mmCIF file of C-alpha atoms and ligand atoms in Angstrom:
data_model
loop_
_atom_site.group_PDB
_atom_site.id
_atom_site.type_symbol
_atom_site.label_atom_id
_atom_site.label_comp_id
_atom_site.label_asym_id
_atom_site.label_seq_id
_atom_site.Cartn_x
_atom_site.Cartn_y
_atom_site.Cartn_z
ATOM 1 C CA UNK W 529 111.656 119.279 89.210
ATOM 2 C CA UNK W 530 110.081 115.826 89.216
ATOM 3 C CA UNK W 531 109.720 115.642 92.999
ATOM 4 C CA UNK W 532 107.248 117.875 94.857
ATOM 5 C CA UNK W 533 108.972 117.435 98.201
ATOM 6 C CA UNK W 534 111.383 120.393 98.051
ATOM 7 C CA UNK W 535 108.349 122.675 97.797
ATOM 8 C CA UNK W 536 106.681 120.877 100.729
ATOM 9 C CA UNK W 537 109.771 121.188 102.931
ATOM 10 C CA UNK W 538 109.942 124.924 102.210
ATOM 11 C CA UNK W 539 106.255 125.208 103.131
ATOM 12 C CA UNK W 540 106.709 123.365 106.451
ATOM 13 C CA UNK W 541 110.019 124.553 107.938
ATOM 14 C CA UNK W 542 108.958 123.803 111.518
ATOM 15 C CA UNK W 543 107.502 120.300 111.080
ATOM 16 C CA UNK W 544 108.771 116.951 109.848
ATOM 17 C CA UNK W 545 106.345 115.653 107.235
ATOM 18 C CA UNK W 546 107.945 112.170 107.298
ATOM 19 C CA UNK W 547 108.388 112.224 111.075
ATOM 20 C CA UNK W 548 111.598 112.015 113.044
ATOM 21 C CA UNK W 549 111.593 108.291 113.833
ATOM 22 C CA UNK W 550 113.304 105.873 111.414
ATOM 23 C CA UNK W 551 111.414 103.832 108.853
ATOM 24 C CA UNK W 552 111.006 100.119 109.593
ATOM 25 C CA UNK W 553 113.063 99.481 106.445
ATOM 26 C CA UNK W 554 116.032 101.407 107.882
ATOM 27 C CA UNK W 555 115.863 99.342 111.085
ATOM 28 C CA UNK W 556 115.807 96.122 109.080
ATOM 29 C CA UNK W 557 118.779 97.137 106.935
ATOM 30 C CA UNK W 558 120.861 98.415 109.876
ATOM 31 C CA UNK W 559 120.863 94.890 111.309
ATOM 32 C CA UNK W 560 122.826 93.670 108.244
ATOM 33 C CA UNK W 561 125.750 96.050 108.656
ATOM 34 C CA UNK W 562 129.160 95.743 110.309
ATOM 35 C CA UNK W 563 130.017 98.201 113.067
ATOM 36 C CA UNK W 564 131.188 101.631 111.883
ATOM 37 C CA UNK W 565 129.772 100.921 108.416
ATOM 38 C CA UNK W 566 129.864 103.655 105.766
ATOM 39 C CA UNK W 567 126.335 104.513 104.645
ATOM 40 C CA UNK W 568 124.978 106.629 101.776
ATOM 41 C CA UNK W 569 121.293 107.651 102.155
ATOM 42 C CA UNK W 570 119.952 108.817 98.768
ATOM 43 C CA UNK W 571 117.000 111.218 98.876
ATOM 44 C CA UNK W 572 117.322 111.444 102.665
ATOM 45 C CA UNK W 573 114.669 114.189 102.881
ATOM 46 C CA UNK W 574 114.375 115.568 106.411
ATOM 47 C CA UNK W 575 116.911 113.040 107.676
ATOM 48 C CA UNK W 576 114.971 110.540 109.796
ATOM 49 C CA UNK W 577 116.862 107.478 108.478
ATOM 50 C CA UNK W 578 120.284 109.140 108.086
ATOM 51 C CA UNK W 579 120.113 110.300 111.695
ATOM 52 C CA UNK W 580 119.068 106.830 112.854
ATOM 53 C CA UNK W 581 121.995 105.222 110.976
ATOM 54 C CA UNK W 582 124.396 107.737 112.526
ATOM 55 C CA UNK W 583 122.999 106.961 115.983
ATOM 56 C CA UNK W 584 123.912 103.294 115.341
ATOM 57 C CA UNK W 585 127.564 104.375 115.024
ATOM 58 C CA UNK W 586 127.664 104.331 111.214
ATOM 59 C CA UNK W 587 129.463 106.983 109.126
ATOM 60 C CA UNK W 588 126.639 108.520 107.116
ATOM 61 C CA UNK W 589 126.400 110.702 104.021
ATOM 62 C CA UNK W 590 122.854 112.002 103.445
ATOM 63 C CA UNK W 591 121.989 113.386 100.015
ATOM 64 C CA UNK W 592 118.919 115.312 98.954
ATOM 65 C CA UNK W 593 117.978 117.646 96.139
ATOM 66 C CA UNK W 594 116.213 119.937 98.614
ATOM 67 C CA UNK W 595 118.188 122.495 100.601
ATOM 68 C CA UNK W 596 115.152 123.005 102.883
ATOM 69 C CA UNK W 597 115.000 119.241 103.518
ATOM 70 C CA UNK W 598 118.686 119.127 104.396
ATOM 71 C CA UNK W 599 118.253 122.136 106.730
ATOM 72 C CA UNK W 600 115.665 120.144 108.696
ATOM 73 C CA UNK W 601 117.869 117.032 108.601
ATOM 74 C CA UNK W 602 120.801 119.010 109.960
ATOM 75 C CA UNK W 603 118.622 120.273 112.835
ATOM 76 C CA UNK W 604 117.459 116.756 113.643
ATOM 77 C CA UNK W 605 121.055 115.484 113.727
ATOM 78 C CA UNK W 606 122.054 118.320 116.054
ATOM 79 C CA UNK W 607 119.097 117.611 118.346
ATOM 80 C CA UNK W 608 120.073 113.926 118.497
ATOM 81 C CA UNK W 609 123.769 114.694 118.965
ATOM 82 C CA UNK W 610 124.978 112.795 115.893
ATOM 83 C CA UNK W 611 127.193 113.746 112.961
ATOM 84 C CA UNK W 612 126.118 113.230 109.338
ATOM 85 C CA UNK W 613 127.775 114.597 106.201
ATOM 86 C CA UNK W 614 124.979 116.321 104.246
ATOM 87 C CA UNK W 615 125.108 116.924 100.486
ATOM 88 C CA UNK W 616 122.587 118.942 98.476
ATOM 89 C CA UNK W 617 122.245 117.891 94.847
ATOM 90 C CA UNK W 618 120.858 115.509 92.287
ATOM 91 C CA UNK W 619 121.690 111.995 93.456
ATOM 92 C CA UNK W 620 122.143 110.868 89.843
ATOM 93 C CA UNK W 621 124.757 113.524 89.111
ATOM 94 C CA UNK W 622 126.772 113.892 92.318
ATOM 95 C CA UNK W 623 130.225 112.380 92.625
ATOM 96 C CA UNK W 624 130.473 110.221 95.718
ATOM 97 C CA UNK W 625 133.752 110.653 97.548
ATOM 98 C CA UNK W 626 134.400 107.160 98.891
ATOM 99 C CA UNK W 627 133.136 103.591 98.809
ATOM 100 C CA UNK W 628 130.210 102.538 101.002
ATOM 101 C CA UNK W 629 129.095 99.429 102.904
ATOM 102 C CA UNK W 630 125.462 100.429 102.367
ATOM 103 C CA UNK W 631 123.745 102.477 99.698
ATOM 104 C CA UNK W 632 120.190 103.051 100.842
ATOM 105 C CA UNK W 633 117.107 104.825 99.564
ATOM 106 C CA UNK W 634 113.560 104.991 100.890
ATOM 107 C CA UNK W 635 110.984 106.355 98.469
ATOM 108 C CA UNK W 636 113.466 108.357 96.402
ATOM 109 C CA UNK W 637 115.183 106.678 93.446
ATOM 110 C CA UNK W 638 111.974 106.431 91.417
ATOM 111 C CA UNK W 639 112.459 110.175 90.794
ATOM 112 C CA UNK W 640 115.562 109.348 88.723
ATOM 113 C CA UNK W 641 114.372 109.171 85.108
ATOM 114 C CA UNK W 642 114.434 105.668 83.620
ATOM 115 C CA UNK W 643 116.820 106.791 80.870
ATOM 116 C CA UNK W 644 119.435 107.675 83.514
ATOM 117 C CA UNK W 645 119.034 104.555 85.623
ATOM 118 C CA UNK W 646 121.491 102.138 83.982
ATOM 119 C CA UNK W 647 124.316 104.622 84.439
ATOM 120 C CA UNK W 648 123.064 105.591 87.908
ATOM 121 C CA UNK W 649 123.059 102.000 89.217
ATOM 122 C CA UNK W 650 126.414 101.261 87.653
ATOM 123 C CA UNK W 651 127.940 104.358 89.326
ATOM 124 C CA UNK W 652 126.439 103.371 92.687
ATOM 125 C CA UNK W 653 127.775 99.841 92.334
ATOM 126 C CA UNK W 654 131.227 101.200 91.522
ATOM 127 C CA UNK W 655 131.325 103.040 94.879
ATOM 128 C CA UNK W 656 130.304 99.994 96.921
ATOM 129 C CA UNK W 657 132.759 97.934 98.959
ATOM 130 C CA UNK W 658 133.048 94.218 98.196
ATOM 131 C CA UNK W 659 130.260 92.420 100.093
ATOM 132 C CA UNK W 660 128.414 95.732 100.563
ATOM 133 C CA UNK W 661 124.645 96.093 100.561
ATOM 134 C CA UNK W 662 122.199 98.147 98.508
ATOM 135 C CA UNK W 663 118.678 98.593 99.876
ATOM 136 C CA UNK W 664 115.831 100.451 98.178
ATOM 137 C CA UNK W 665 112.115 101.054 98.572
ATOM 138 C CA UNK W 666 110.637 102.197 95.240
ATOM 139 C CA UNK W 667 107.206 102.948 93.834
ATOM 140 C CA UNK W 668 106.042 100.377 91.291
ATOM 141 C CA UNK W 669 103.554 100.586 88.438
ATOM 142 C CA UNK W 670 101.008 98.169 89.996
ATOM 143 C CA UNK W 671 98.989 100.937 91.648
ATOM 144 C CA UNK W 672 99.670 104.454 90.446
ATOM 145 C CA UNK W 673 98.534 107.497 92.439
ATOM 146 C CA UNK W 674 100.046 110.757 91.253
ATOM 147 C CA UNK W 675 100.586 113.124 94.151
ATOM 148 C CA UNK W 676 101.230 116.866 94.064
ATOM 149 C CA UNK W 677 102.083 116.819 90.349
ATOM 150 C CA UNK W 678 105.110 114.541 90.780
ATOM 151 C CA UNK W 679 106.704 112.927 87.735
ATOM 152 C CA UNK W 680 107.821 109.342 88.294
ATOM 153 C CA UNK W 681 109.024 106.582 86.009
ATOM 154 C CA UNK W 682 107.481 103.822 88.137
ATOM 155 C CA UNK W 683 109.613 100.713 88.604
ATOM 156 C CA UNK W 684 108.380 97.608 86.849
ATOM 157 C CA UNK W 685 108.442 94.201 88.583
ATOM 158 C CA UNK W 686 111.935 92.773 88.131
ATOM 159 C CA UNK W 687 113.565 96.083 87.141
ATOM 160 C CA UNK W 688 115.626 96.282 90.327
ATOM 161 C CA UNK W 689 116.598 92.606 90.174
ATOM 162 C CA UNK W 690 117.812 93.130 86.611
ATOM 163 C CA UNK W 691 119.893 96.123 87.711
ATOM 164 C CA UNK W 692 121.576 93.899 90.306
ATOM 165 C CA UNK W 693 122.467 90.901 88.126
ATOM 166 C CA UNK W 694 125.357 89.035 89.771
ATOM 167 C CA UNK W 695 124.446 90.286 93.266
ATOM 168 C CA UNK W 696 122.867 88.097 95.932
ATOM 169 C CA UNK W 697 119.256 89.192 96.452
ATOM 170 C CA UNK W 698 118.628 89.052 100.212
ATOM 171 C CA UNK W 699 115.081 90.401 100.204
ATOM 172 C CA UNK W 700 112.502 91.366 97.628
ATOM 173 C CA UNK W 701 108.897 92.092 98.497
ATOM 174 C CA UNK W 702 106.022 93.898 96.848
ATOM 175 C CA UNK W 703 103.480 95.722 98.990
ATOM 176 C CA UNK W 704 101.265 98.783 99.424
ATOM 177 C CA UNK W 705 101.849 101.755 101.664
ATOM 178 C CA UNK W 706 99.158 104.067 102.959
ATOM 179 C CA UNK W 707 99.773 107.782 102.428
ATOM 180 C CA UNK W 708 97.819 111.007 102.842
ATOM 181 C CA UNK W 709 100.441 113.679 102.194
ATOM 182 C CA UNK W 710 98.061 115.435 99.763
ATOM 183 C CA UNK W 711 95.151 115.309 102.244
ATOM 184 C CA UNK W 712 93.401 112.381 100.527
ATOM 185 C CA UNK W 713 94.069 108.908 101.968
ATOM 186 C CA UNK W 714 95.506 106.712 99.195
ATOM 187 C CA UNK W 715 98.007 103.927 98.574
ATOM 188 C CA UNK W 716 101.228 103.522 96.605
ATOM 189 C CA UNK W 717 102.443 100.146 95.413
ATOM 190 C CA UNK W 718 106.046 99.576 96.413
ATOM 191 C CA UNK W 719 108.861 97.097 96.157
ATOM 192 C CA UNK W 720 111.437 96.738 98.903
ATOM 193 C CA UNK W 721 114.699 95.272 97.740
ATOM 194 C CA UNK W 722 117.994 94.366 99.424
ATOM 195 C CA UNK W 723 120.998 92.894 97.618
ATOM 196 C CA UNK W 724 124.593 92.126 98.548
ATOM 197 C CA UNK W 725 127.559 92.748 96.244
ATOM 198 C CA UNK W 726 129.930 89.883 95.538
ATOM 199 C CA UNK W 727 132.615 89.593 98.225
ATOM 200 C CA UNK W 728 136.293 90.046 97.324
ATOM 201 C CA UNK W 729 137.323 87.301 94.901
ATOM 202 C CA UNK W 730 133.731 86.222 94.170
ATOM 203 C CA UNK W 731 132.579 86.626 90.584
ATOM 204 C CA UNK W 732 128.872 87.055 91.323
ATOM 205 C CA UNK W 733 125.953 85.209 92.818
ATOM 206 C CA UNK W 734 123.753 82.707 91.049
ATOM 207 C CA UNK W 735 120.164 83.476 92.010
ATOM 208 C CA UNK W 736 117.991 80.547 93.093
ATOM 209 C CA UNK W 737 115.357 79.724 90.481
ATOM 210 C CA UNK W 738 111.686 80.509 91.167
ATOM 211 C CA UNK W 739 111.017 76.798 91.910
ATOM 212 C CA UNK W 740 113.559 76.566 94.754
HETATM 213 C C1 SAM E 32 109.321 110.605 99.544
HETATM 214 S S1 SAM E 32 110.683 111.577 100.050
HETATM 215 C C2 SAM E 32 111.512 110.410 101.130
HETATM 216 C C3 SAM E 32 112.440 111.073 102.106
HETATM 217 C C4 SAM E 32 113.220 110.122 103.020
HETATM 218 N N1 SAM E 32 113.944 109.109 102.288
HETATM 219 C C5 SAM E 32 112.299 109.475 104.004
HETATM 220 O O1 SAM E 32 111.975 108.285 103.838
HETATM 221 O O2 SAM E 32 111.902 110.150 104.961
HETATM 222 C C6 SAM E 32 111.716 111.534 98.567
HETATM 223 C C7 SAM E 32 112.958 112.404 98.674
HETATM 224 O O3 SAM E 32 113.767 112.269 97.507
HETATM 225 C C8 SAM E 32 114.313 113.546 97.206
HETATM 226 N N2 SAM E 32 114.702 113.562 95.789
HETATM 227 C C9 SAM E 32 113.897 113.452 94.712
HETATM 228 N N3 SAM E 32 114.620 113.476 93.574
HETATM 229 C C10 SAM E 32 115.920 113.608 93.956
HETATM 230 C C11 SAM E 32 117.155 113.683 93.240
HETATM 231 N N4 SAM E 32 117.195 113.614 91.902
HETATM 232 N N5 SAM E 32 118.298 113.802 93.950
HETATM 233 C C12 SAM E 32 118.279 113.880 95.311
HETATM 234 N N6 SAM E 32 117.133 113.804 96.030
HETATM 235 C C13 SAM E 32 115.978 113.668 95.371
HETATM 236 C C14 SAM E 32 113.207 114.518 97.553
HETATM 237 O O4 SAM E 32 113.685 115.832 97.753
HETATM 238 C C15 SAM E 32 112.639 113.867 98.812
HETATM 239 O O5 SAM E 32 113.269 114.362 99.968
#
């Protein structure tokens, strides 16, 4: 397994290592959605963002490779009184049952091996409604800190934009996040990325050039 987090969730059944409050990225993305939007949260972990989306009135599917993570997520949803459809499995191999208004991931899709990514993105795009949104936070190769033996094909600058050719890029920002999950304070370099699919009848967006 490339990701160490299943092991960590099994080790910490009573606590939420990512917390129970939503990420700031989830809050930002939620503001872009229509009411009752259909949301897919890839690598949802212990459920903090899936549960937040459900509390906004969205119809949410949360996917994670870790059964222990999903068990915590399920508990959080019950405690908050919201319904989420939980799926355990490899996000790159699951079949998604219906089209979505939002496909979202926070800190998760960099675990999908680079060799699988072209097919992965094309499958995700094929289950997205016209005008729908994809939003990802990924680790990039600018500042590499390997944690708990994880195996990551770090995203390169521009890799996400290339995967979303023809989509309108709404937001793209590089940054650093502080982390100390392994007990040593460190940083990861990240890119946050939000893009909108062409609306019905549109052929695809022309991106503004760097000079504009
Ligand atoms: C850094 S955690 C982020 C969890 C959650 N998105 C959050 O922000 O709280 C990354 C998550 O991706 C999950 N993951 C890694 N590889 C996966 C895969 N191939 N399919 C599904 N989930 C995966 C891990 O189990 C872990 O829960």
